[in-house]
Coordinates of C-alpha atoms (C1' of nucleotides) in Angstrom, one line a residue:
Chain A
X28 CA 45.8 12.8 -6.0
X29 CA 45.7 15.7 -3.9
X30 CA 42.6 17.5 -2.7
X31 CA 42.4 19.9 -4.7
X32 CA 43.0 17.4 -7.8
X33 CA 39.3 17.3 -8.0
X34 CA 38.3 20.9 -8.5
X35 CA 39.2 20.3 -12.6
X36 CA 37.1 17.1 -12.4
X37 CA 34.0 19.1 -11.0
X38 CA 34.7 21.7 -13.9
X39 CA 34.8 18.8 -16.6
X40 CA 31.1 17.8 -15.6
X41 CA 29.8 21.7 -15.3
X42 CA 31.1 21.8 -18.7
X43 CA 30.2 18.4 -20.0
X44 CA 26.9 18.3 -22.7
X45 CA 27.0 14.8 -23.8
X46 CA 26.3 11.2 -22.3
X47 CA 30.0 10.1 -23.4
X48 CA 31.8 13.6 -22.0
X49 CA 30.3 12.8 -18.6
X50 CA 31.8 9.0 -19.3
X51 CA 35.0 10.1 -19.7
X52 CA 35.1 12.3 -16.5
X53 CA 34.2 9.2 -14.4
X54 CA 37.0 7.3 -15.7
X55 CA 39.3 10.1 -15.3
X56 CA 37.9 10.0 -11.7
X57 CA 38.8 6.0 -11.0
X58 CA 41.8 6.1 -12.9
X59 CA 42.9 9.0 -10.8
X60 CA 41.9 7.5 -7.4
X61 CA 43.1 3.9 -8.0
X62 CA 40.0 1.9 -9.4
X63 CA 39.0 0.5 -11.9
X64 CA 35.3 0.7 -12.8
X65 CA 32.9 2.8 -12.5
X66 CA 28.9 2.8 -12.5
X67 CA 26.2 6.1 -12.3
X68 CA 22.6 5.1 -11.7
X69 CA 19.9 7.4 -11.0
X70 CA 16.2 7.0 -10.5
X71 CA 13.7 10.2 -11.5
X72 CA 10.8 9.8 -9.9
X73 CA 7.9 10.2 -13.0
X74 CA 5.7 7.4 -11.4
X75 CA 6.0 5.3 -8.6
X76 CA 5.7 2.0 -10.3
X77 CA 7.6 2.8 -13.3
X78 CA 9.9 5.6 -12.6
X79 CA 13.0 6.6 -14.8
X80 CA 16.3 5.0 -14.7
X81 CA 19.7 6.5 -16.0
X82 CA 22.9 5.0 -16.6
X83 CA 26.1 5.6 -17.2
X84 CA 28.0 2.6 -16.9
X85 CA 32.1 1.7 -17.1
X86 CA 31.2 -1.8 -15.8
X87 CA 32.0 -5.0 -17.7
X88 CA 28.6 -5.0 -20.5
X89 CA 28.6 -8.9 -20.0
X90 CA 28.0 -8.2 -16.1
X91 CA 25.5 -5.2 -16.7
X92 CA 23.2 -7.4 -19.3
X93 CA 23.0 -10.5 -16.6
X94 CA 22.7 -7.7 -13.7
X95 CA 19.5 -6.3 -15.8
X96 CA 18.1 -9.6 -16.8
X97 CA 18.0 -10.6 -13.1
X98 CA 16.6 -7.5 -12.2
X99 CA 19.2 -7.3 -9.6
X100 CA 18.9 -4.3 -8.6
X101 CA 16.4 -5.2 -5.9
X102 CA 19.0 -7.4 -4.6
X103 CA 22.0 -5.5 -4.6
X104 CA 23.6 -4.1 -1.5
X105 CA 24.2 -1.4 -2.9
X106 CA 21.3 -0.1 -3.9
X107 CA 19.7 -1.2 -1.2
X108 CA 22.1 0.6 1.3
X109 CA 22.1 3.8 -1.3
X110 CA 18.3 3.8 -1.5
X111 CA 17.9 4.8 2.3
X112 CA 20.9 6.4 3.5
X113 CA 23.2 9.6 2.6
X114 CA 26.7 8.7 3.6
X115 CA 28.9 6.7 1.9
X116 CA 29.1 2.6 1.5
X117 CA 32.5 1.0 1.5
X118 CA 31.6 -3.0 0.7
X119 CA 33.4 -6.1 0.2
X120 CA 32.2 -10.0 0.0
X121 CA 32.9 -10.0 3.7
X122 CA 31.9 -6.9 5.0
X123 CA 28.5 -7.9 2.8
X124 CA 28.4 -10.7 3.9
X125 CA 27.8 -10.1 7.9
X126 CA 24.1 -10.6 6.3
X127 CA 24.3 -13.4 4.1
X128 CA 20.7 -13.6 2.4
X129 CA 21.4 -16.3 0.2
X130 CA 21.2 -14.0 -2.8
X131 CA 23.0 -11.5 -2.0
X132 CA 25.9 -14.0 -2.0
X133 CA 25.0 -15.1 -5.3
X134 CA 25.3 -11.5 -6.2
X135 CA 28.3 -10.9 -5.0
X136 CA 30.3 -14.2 -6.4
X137 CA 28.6 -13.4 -9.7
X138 CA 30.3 -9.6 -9.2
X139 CA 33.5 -11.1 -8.2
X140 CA 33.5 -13.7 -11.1
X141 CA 33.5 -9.7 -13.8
X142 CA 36.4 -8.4 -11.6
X143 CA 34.0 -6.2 -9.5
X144 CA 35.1 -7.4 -5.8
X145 CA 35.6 -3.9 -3.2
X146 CA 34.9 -0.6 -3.7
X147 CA 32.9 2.6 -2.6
X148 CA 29.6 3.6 -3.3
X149 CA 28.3 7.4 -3.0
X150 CA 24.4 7.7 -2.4
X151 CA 22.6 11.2 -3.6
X152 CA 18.9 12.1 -2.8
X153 CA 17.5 15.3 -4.4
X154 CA 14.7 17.9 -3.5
X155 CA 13.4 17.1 -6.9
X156 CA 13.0 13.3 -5.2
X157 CA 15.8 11.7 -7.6
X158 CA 17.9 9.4 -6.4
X159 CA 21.8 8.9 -7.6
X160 CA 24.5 6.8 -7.2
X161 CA 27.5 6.6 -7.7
X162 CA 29.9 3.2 -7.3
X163 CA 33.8 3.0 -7.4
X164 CA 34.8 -0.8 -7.7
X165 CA 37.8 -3.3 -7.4
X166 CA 39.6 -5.8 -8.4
X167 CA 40.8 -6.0 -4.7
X168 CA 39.7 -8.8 -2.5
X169 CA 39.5 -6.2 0.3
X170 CA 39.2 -2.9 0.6
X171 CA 42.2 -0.9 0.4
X172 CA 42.2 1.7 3.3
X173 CA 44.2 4.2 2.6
X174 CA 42.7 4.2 -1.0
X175 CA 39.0 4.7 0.6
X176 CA 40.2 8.1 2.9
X177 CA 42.0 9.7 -0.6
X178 CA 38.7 9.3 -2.1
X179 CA 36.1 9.6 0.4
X180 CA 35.6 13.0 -0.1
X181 CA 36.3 13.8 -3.3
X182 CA 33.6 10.8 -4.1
X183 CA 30.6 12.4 -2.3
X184 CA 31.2 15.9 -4.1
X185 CA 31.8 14.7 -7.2
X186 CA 28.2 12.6 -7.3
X187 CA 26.4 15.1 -6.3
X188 CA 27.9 17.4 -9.3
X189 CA 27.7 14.5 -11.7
X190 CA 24.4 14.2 -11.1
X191 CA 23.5 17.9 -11.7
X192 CA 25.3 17.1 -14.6
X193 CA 23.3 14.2 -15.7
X194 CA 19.7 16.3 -14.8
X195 CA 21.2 18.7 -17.2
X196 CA 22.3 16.7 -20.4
X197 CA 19.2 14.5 -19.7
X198 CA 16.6 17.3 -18.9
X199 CA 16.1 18.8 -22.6
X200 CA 15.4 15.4 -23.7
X201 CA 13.5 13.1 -21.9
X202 CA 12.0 15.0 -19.0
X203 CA 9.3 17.6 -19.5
X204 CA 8.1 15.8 -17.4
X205 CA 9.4 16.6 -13.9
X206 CA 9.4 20.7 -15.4
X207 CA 5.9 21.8 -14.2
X208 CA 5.2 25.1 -12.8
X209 CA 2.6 25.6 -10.4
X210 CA 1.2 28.6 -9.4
X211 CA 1.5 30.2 -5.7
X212 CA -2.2 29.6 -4.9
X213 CA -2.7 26.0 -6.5
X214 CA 0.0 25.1 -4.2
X215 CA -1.1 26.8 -0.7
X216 CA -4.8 24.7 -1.8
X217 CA -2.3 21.3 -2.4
X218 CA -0.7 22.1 0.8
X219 CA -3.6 22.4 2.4
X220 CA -4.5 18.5 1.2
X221 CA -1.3 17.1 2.2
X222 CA -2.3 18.3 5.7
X223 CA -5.6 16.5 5.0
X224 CA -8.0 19.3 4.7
X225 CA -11.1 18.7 3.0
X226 CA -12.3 21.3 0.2
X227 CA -14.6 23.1 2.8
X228 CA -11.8 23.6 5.3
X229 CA -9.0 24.4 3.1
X230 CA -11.8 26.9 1.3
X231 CA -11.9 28.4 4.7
X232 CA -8.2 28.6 6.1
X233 CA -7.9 30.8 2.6
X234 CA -10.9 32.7 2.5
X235 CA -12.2 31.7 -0.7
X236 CA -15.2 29.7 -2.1
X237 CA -14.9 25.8 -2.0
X238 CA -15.8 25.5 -5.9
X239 CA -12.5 27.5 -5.6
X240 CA -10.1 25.3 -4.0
X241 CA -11.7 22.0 -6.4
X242 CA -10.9 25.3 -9.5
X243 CA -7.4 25.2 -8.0
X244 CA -6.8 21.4 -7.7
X245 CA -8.8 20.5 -10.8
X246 CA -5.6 23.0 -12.7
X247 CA -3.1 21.1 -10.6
X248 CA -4.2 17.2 -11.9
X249 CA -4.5 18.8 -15.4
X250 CA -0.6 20.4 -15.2
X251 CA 0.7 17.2 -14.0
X252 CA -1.6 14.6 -16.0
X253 CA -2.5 12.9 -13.2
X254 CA -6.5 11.1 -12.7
X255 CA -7.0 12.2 -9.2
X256 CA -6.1 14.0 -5.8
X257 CA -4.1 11.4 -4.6
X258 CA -1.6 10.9 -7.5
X259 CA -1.6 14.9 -7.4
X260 CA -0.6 14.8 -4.6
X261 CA 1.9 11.8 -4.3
X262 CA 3.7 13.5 -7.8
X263 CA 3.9 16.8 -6.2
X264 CA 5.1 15.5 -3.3
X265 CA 7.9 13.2 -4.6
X266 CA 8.9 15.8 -7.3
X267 CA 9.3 18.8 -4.5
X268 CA 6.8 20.6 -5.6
X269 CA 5.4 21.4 -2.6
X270 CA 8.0 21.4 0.6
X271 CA 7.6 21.2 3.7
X272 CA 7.5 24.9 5.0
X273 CA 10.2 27.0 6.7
X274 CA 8.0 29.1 9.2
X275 CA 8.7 28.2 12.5
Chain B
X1 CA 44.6 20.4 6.4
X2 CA 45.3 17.3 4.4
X3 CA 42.3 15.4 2.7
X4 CA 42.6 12.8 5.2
X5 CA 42.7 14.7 8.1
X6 CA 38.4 14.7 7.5
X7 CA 38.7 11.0 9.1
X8 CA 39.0 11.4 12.6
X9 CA 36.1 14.5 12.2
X10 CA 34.0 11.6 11.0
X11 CA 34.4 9.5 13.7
X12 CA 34.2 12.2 16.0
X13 CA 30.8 12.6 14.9
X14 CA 29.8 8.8 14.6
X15 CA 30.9 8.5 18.2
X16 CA 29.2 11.4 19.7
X17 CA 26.0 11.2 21.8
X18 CA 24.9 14.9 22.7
X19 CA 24.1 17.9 20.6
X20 CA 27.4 19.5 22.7
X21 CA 29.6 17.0 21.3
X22 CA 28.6 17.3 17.6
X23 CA 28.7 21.1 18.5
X24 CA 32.2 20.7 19.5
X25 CA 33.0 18.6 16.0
X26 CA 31.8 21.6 14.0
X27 CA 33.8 23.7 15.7
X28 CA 36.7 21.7 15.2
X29 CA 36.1 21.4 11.7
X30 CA 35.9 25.6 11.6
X31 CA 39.2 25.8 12.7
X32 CA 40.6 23.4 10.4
X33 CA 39.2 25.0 7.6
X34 CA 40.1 28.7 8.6
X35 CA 36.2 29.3 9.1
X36 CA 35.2 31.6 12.3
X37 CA 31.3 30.4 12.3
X38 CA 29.0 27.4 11.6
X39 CA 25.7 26.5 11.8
X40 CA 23.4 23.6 11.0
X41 CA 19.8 23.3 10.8
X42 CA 17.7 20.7 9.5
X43 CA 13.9 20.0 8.7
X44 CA 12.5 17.0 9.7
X45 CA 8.9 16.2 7.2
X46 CA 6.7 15.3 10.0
X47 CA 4.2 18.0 8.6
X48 CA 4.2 19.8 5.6
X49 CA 2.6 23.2 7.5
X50 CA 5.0 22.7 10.6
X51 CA 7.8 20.7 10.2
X52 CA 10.4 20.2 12.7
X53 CA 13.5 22.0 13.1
X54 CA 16.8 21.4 14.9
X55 CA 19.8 23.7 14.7
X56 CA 23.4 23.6 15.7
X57 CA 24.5 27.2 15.9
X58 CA 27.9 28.6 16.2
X59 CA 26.5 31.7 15.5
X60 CA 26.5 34.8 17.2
X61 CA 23.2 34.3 19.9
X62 CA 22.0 38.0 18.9
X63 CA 22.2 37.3 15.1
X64 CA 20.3 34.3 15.7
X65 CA 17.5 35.9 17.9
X66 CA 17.2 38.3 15.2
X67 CA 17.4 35.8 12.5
X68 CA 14.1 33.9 14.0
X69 CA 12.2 36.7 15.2
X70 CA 12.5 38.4 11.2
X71 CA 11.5 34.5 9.6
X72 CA 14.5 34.6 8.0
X73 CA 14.8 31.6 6.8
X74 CA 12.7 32.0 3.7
X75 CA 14.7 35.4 2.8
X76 CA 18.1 33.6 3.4
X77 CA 19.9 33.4 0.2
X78 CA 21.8 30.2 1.2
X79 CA 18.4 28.3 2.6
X80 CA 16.2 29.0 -0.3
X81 CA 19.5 27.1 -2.4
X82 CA 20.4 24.6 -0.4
X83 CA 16.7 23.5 -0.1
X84 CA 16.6 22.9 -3.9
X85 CA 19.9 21.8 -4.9
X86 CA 22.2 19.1 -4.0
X87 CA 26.0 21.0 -4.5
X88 CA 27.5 23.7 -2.3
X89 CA 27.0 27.3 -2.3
X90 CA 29.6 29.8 -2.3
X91 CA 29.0 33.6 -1.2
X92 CA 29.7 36.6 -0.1
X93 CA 28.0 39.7 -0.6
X94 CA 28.9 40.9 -4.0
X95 CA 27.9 37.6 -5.4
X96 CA 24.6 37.5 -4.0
X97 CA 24.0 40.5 -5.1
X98 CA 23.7 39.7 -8.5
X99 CA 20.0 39.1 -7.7
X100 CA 19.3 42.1 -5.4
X101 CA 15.9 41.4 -3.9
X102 CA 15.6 44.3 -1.6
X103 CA 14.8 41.6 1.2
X104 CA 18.1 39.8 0.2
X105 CA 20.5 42.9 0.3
X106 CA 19.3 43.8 3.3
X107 CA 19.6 40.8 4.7
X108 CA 23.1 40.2 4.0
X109 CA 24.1 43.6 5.1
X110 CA 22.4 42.6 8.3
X111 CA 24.6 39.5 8.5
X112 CA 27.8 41.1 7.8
X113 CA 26.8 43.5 10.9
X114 CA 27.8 40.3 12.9
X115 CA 30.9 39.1 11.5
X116 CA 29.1 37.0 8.9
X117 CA 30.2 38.2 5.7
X118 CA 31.2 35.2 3.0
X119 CA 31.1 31.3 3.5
X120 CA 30.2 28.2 2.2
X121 CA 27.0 26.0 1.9
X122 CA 26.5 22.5 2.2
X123 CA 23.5 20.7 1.4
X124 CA 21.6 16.9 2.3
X125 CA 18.6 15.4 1.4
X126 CA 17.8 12.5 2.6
X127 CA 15.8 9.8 1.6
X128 CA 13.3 9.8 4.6
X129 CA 12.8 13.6 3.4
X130 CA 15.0 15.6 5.6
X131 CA 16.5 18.4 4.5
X132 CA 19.7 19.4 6.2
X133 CA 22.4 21.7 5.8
X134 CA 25.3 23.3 7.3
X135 CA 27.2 26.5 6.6
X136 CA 30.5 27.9 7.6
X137 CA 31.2 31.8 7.3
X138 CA 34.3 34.3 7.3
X139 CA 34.7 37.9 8.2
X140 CA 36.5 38.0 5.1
X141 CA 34.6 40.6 2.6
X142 CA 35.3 37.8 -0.5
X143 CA 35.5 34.3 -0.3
X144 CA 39.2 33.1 0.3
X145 CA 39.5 30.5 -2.7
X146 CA 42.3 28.2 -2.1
X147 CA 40.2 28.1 1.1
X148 CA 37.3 26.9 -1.0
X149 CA 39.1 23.8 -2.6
X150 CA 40.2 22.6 0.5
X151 CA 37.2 22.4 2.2
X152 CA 34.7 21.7 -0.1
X153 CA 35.1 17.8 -0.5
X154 CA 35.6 17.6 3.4
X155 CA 32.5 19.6 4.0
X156 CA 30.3 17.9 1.5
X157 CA 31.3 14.5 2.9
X158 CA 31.0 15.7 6.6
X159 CA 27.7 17.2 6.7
X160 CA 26.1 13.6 5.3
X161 CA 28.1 12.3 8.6
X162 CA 26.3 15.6 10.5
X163 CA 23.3 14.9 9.6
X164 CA 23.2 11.2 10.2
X165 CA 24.5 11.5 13.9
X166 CA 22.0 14.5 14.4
X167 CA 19.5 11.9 13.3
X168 CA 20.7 9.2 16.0
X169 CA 20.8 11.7 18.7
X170 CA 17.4 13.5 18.0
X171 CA 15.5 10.4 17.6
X172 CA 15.3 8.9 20.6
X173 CA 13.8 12.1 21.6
X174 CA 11.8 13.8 20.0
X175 CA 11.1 11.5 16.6
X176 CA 9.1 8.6 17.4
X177 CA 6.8 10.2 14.4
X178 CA 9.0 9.5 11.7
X179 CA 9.2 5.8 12.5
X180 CA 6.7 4.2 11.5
X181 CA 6.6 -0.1 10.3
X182 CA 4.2 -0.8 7.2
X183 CA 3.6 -4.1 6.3
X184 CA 4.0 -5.2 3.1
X185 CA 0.2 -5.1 1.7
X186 CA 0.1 -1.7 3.3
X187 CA 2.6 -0.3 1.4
X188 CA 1.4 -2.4 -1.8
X189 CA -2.0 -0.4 -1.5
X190 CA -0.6 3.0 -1.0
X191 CA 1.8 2.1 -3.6
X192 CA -1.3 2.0 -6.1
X193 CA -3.1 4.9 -4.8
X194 CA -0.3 7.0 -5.5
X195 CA -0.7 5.7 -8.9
X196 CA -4.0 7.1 -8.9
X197 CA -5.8 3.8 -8.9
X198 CA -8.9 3.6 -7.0
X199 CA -9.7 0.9 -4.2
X200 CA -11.4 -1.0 -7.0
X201 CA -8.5 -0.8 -9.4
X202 CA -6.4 -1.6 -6.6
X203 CA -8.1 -4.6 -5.8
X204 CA -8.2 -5.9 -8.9
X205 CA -4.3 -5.4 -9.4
X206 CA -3.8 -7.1 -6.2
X207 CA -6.9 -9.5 -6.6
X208 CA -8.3 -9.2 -3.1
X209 CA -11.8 -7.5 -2.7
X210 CA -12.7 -3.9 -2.2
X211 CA -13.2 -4.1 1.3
X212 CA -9.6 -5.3 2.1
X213 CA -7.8 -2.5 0.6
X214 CA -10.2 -0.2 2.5
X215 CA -8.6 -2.6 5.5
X216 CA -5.6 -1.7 4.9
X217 CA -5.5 2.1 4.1
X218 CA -7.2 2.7 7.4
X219 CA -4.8 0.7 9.0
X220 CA -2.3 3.2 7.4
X221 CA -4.3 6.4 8.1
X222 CA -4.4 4.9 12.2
X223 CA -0.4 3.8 12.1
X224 CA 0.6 7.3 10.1
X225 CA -2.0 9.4 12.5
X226 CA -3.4 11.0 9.8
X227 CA -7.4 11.7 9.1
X228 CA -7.5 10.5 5.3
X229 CA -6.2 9.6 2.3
X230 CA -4.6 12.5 1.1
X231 CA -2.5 13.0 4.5
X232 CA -1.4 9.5 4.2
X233 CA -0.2 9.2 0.6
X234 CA 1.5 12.7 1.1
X235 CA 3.2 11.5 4.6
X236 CA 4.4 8.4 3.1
X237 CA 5.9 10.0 0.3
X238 CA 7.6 12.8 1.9
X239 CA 9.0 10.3 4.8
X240 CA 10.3 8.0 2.3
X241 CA 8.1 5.1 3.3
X242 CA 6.7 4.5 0.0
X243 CA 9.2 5.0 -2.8
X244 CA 9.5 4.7 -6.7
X245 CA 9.6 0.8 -7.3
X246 CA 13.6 -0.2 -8.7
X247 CA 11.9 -2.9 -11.0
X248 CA 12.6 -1.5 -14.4
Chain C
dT24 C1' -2.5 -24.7 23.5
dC25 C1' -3.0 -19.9 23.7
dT26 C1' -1.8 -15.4 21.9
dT27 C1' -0.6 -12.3 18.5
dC28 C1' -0.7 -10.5 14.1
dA29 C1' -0.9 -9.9 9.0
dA30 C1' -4.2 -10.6 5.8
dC31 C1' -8.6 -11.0 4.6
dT32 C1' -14.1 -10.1 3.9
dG33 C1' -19.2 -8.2 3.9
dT34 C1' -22.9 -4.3 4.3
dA35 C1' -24.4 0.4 4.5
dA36 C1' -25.0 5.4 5.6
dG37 C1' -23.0 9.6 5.0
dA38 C1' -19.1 12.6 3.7
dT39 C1' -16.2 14.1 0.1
dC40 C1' -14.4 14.2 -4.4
dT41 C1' -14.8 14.5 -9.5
dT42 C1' -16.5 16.3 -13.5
dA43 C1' -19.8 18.5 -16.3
dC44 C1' -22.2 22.6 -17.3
dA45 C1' -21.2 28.3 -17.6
dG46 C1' -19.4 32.0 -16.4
dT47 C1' -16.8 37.1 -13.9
dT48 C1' -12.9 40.1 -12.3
dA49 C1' -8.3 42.1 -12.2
dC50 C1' -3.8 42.7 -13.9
dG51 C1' 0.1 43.2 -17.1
dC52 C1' 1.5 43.7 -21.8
dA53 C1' 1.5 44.6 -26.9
Chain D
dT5 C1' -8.1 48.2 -27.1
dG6 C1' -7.4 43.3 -27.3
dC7 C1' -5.0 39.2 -25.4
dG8 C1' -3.5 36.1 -22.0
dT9 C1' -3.6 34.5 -17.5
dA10 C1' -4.2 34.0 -12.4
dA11 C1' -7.8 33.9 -9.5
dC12 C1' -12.3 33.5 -8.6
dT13 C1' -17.6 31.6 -8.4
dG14 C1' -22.2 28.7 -8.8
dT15 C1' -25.0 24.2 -9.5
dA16 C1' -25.6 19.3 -9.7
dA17 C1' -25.2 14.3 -10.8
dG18 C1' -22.5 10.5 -10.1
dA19 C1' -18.2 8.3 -8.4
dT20 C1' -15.4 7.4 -4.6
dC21 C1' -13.9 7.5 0.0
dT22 C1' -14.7 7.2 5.1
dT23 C1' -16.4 5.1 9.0
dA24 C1' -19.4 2.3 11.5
dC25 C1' -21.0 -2.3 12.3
dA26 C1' -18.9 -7.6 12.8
dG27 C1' -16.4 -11.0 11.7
dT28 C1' -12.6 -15.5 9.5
dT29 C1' -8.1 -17.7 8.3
dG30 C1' -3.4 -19.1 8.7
dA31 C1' 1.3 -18.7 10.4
dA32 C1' 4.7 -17.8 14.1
dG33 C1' 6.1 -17.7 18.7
dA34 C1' 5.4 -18.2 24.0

DNA sequence: TCTTCAACTGTAAGATCTTACAGTTACGCA
DNA sequence: TGCGTAACTGTAAGATCTTACAGTTGAAGA
C-alpha cells in the first residue's frame, strides 16, 4: 500500500452515513495494511461518571462480551496508554509486559487466547473533550516492523477522520446533548468563573450589575441542564465550550 | 519522499533536547515535503484568561512581528480551525475566501505579502488540554495536490511526535504548573463536584463526613493554586487531571 | 522508633451562591 | 406593529461554600 493508498480510504468515511459503511472502511484499512482486526472506541464526554461510549468493533464478539463483562477497559494497556497520550502505541505481550501488573498479564493471555497478540493503537483527543481510538491487531507473536512504518501514518490520519466520521453518523441521533449554543456574554461571565471570580468581581471586570452575571450563569445551568456552577462549569469545560483564550 | 522516510524525522524529534533541534527537524521535514515555511505554536491550559504559548517559527521574523502586534491569532483562518477540529486544513487564498470576513481577506492578502500564500494545517489535542498545531506554507498561489497526499499522513503523525518532544523540552522549564499529583480521594471528590453534587451528597456517596470532603477540596484548591471551587474543577478538567470515568 | 503522609473529623462565623419574586431596554425581522 | 431574543436590573430568604480554629488514625519507609 502506497501513501497515497489512503487518500480513497479518507474519502470512504467523509462519505460514509451508516454504522456498518464506517465498518467496512476499517476492514478495508487492516486488510490493506496487513492485519487482521480491528476496534474504534470513543468516549463523549456527557458526564463525568457516566459518559458516552461508541463502538465499532471487528474484534472476535466472544472476546468483546468477556472484555465488557470484566470491565476491562480500566485495565487495558491500551486504553490506558490512549487515554493520556497523542502518539501512537505499538504493543505486544513483551513490550507490555516491561510492567507486569498481574492483570494486565491476565489481559493480555486472555487477548492472545481470541488471536489478538501485536498491533498498533492510534489515540485521538478532541476540542469537543472526546476521546478516540483506534486499534490495529495481530495474530503475530511480535510486532512486525516494517508492517508498523507502512501504517504508522496512514493510522493516525485515518482515526482522526474516522472519528469525524463517527461524531457525524452518531451526532443526529444520540447527542443533542453536546450541541448547546452559548451566547458571547454568558461565556465571558463563565470565563470569568473558571478564573475563580466571584459574582461581584466578574460583575466588575464587565461593567455590569452582579444580579447580572448570576442572570447570565443562571441561562448557562439551564442550557446545559446542569444543578449548579460547578457542573456548569466542569461541562463547559470538558465539552470546549469555553477555551482557553488566544490573546497573548 | 517515501512513507517511511517519516521514521528517522520521528526519531529526530524524540531524540532532540533544544527548541534549535526540533527547529532544525521541521525544517527538514519542509524540504521533504516541497514546503518553503513552517510554524508551530501551541497553548498550554494553565489559565483560561492567559494561557501559555510556545511557538516554533520558520516564518519570516517581520510577518511574525506583525502577526503578534495585529492579535492575529483569533483572525487566522487556520487557528480558529485547528482549534476546533481534529483533521488537517488545506488552503490557499481562493479557498478561504469562500467565507470573506473582511478581517480574513485581509489577512490572507497580508500573508501572501510574505511568501505565505497556500499550505497545510495540522492539528493536536491532547489529553492534558493542549492545543497544538503546526503548519507548512508555499508560495504557490493553489495548493500543489499530489503534494497534499504525500504529506498529509506524515504530517498528521509528526506533529503528535512535535508536540510531545516540545512537551519534554518545555517542561522542565517553564511548566511545573501543569504537574500536579492528586491523590486518589482528591480526585474522587472533585470527581462528584463536577457531577454537581454538593459536599453533603458527596459525602454520602463516599460515606465519610462533611467535613472531610471540605478536607480534601481545599487540599486541591492549595495543590492546584487556585482560590475556590470553581477555579479548581475548571483547572482539573481543562488539564486533564480529572477525566470522564471508563466504567460503562 | 521516628517521620511522613493520606485520610479522616468537629465547630462556627462570614462570604458567596441559588432561587424565587418581577420586571426594562434595544435590536432585528416578519 | 408585533414577536423573539440578548442583555440587563433589583430584592431577599435560604442553601452552600470558604476559612479559621484544632485535632486523630493507620500505613509505609528511614
Amino acid at each position: 500500500m502506497s501513501i497515497t493508498g489512503c487518500t480513497d480510504l479518507i474519502e470512504a468515511l467523509s462519505s460514509a452515513s451508516t454504522v456498518d459503511e464506517l465498518h467496512t472502511v476499517c476492514s478495508r484499512l487492516c486488510e490493506d495494511y496487513g492485519f487482521e482486526r480491528f476496534i474504534y472506541g470513543s468516549r463523549i464526554p456527557t458526564s463525568f461518571v457516566k459518559p458516552y461510549f461508541i463502538f465499532i468493533s471487528g474484534y472476535p464478539k466472544a472476546w468483546r462480551d468477556h472484555y465488557t463483562e470484566r470491565n476491562y477497559m480500566i485495565v487495558d494497556p491500551t486504553v490506558v496508554y490512549c487515554a493520556e497520550n497523542i502518539t501512537p502505541m505499538l504493543w505486544d505481550r513483551r513490550s507490555v509486559l516491561h510492567d507486569p501488573t498481574p492483570e494486565v498479564q491476565r489481559f493480555m493471555s486472555e487477548a492472545q487466547d481470541f488471536g489478538i497478540s501485536s498491533g498498533i493503537s492510534f489515540p485521538v483527543h478532541s476540542a469537543q473533550g472526546d476521546f478516540a481510538m483506534l486499534s490495529l491487531a495481530s495474530e503475530l507473536q511480535v510486532i512486525n516492523r516494517p508492517m508498523i512504518d507502512q501504517v504508522l501514518p496512514v493510522g493516525q490520519l485515518f482515526t482522526a477522520y474516522l472519528h469525524e466520521a463517527v461524531r457525524r453518523v452518531f451526532d443526529s441521533d444520540v447527542l443533542p446533548l453536546t450541541r448547546v449554543e452559548l451566547t458571547q456574554r454568558e461565556k465571558e461571565c463563565l470565563l470569568w468563573v473558571t478564573e475563580g471570580k466571584t459574582n461581584w468581581e466578574t460583575s466588575r471586570i464587565l461593567n455590569i450589575s452582579e444580579r447580572t452575571v448570576v442572570f447570565h450563569l443562571q441561562n448557562i445551568q439551564t442550557k446545559l441542564g446542569v444543578s449548579n456552577r460547578h457542573q456548569a462549569v466542569a461541562r463547559a469545560v470538558a465539552q470546549g465550550f469555553i477555551q482557553p483564550q488566544f490573546t497573548q
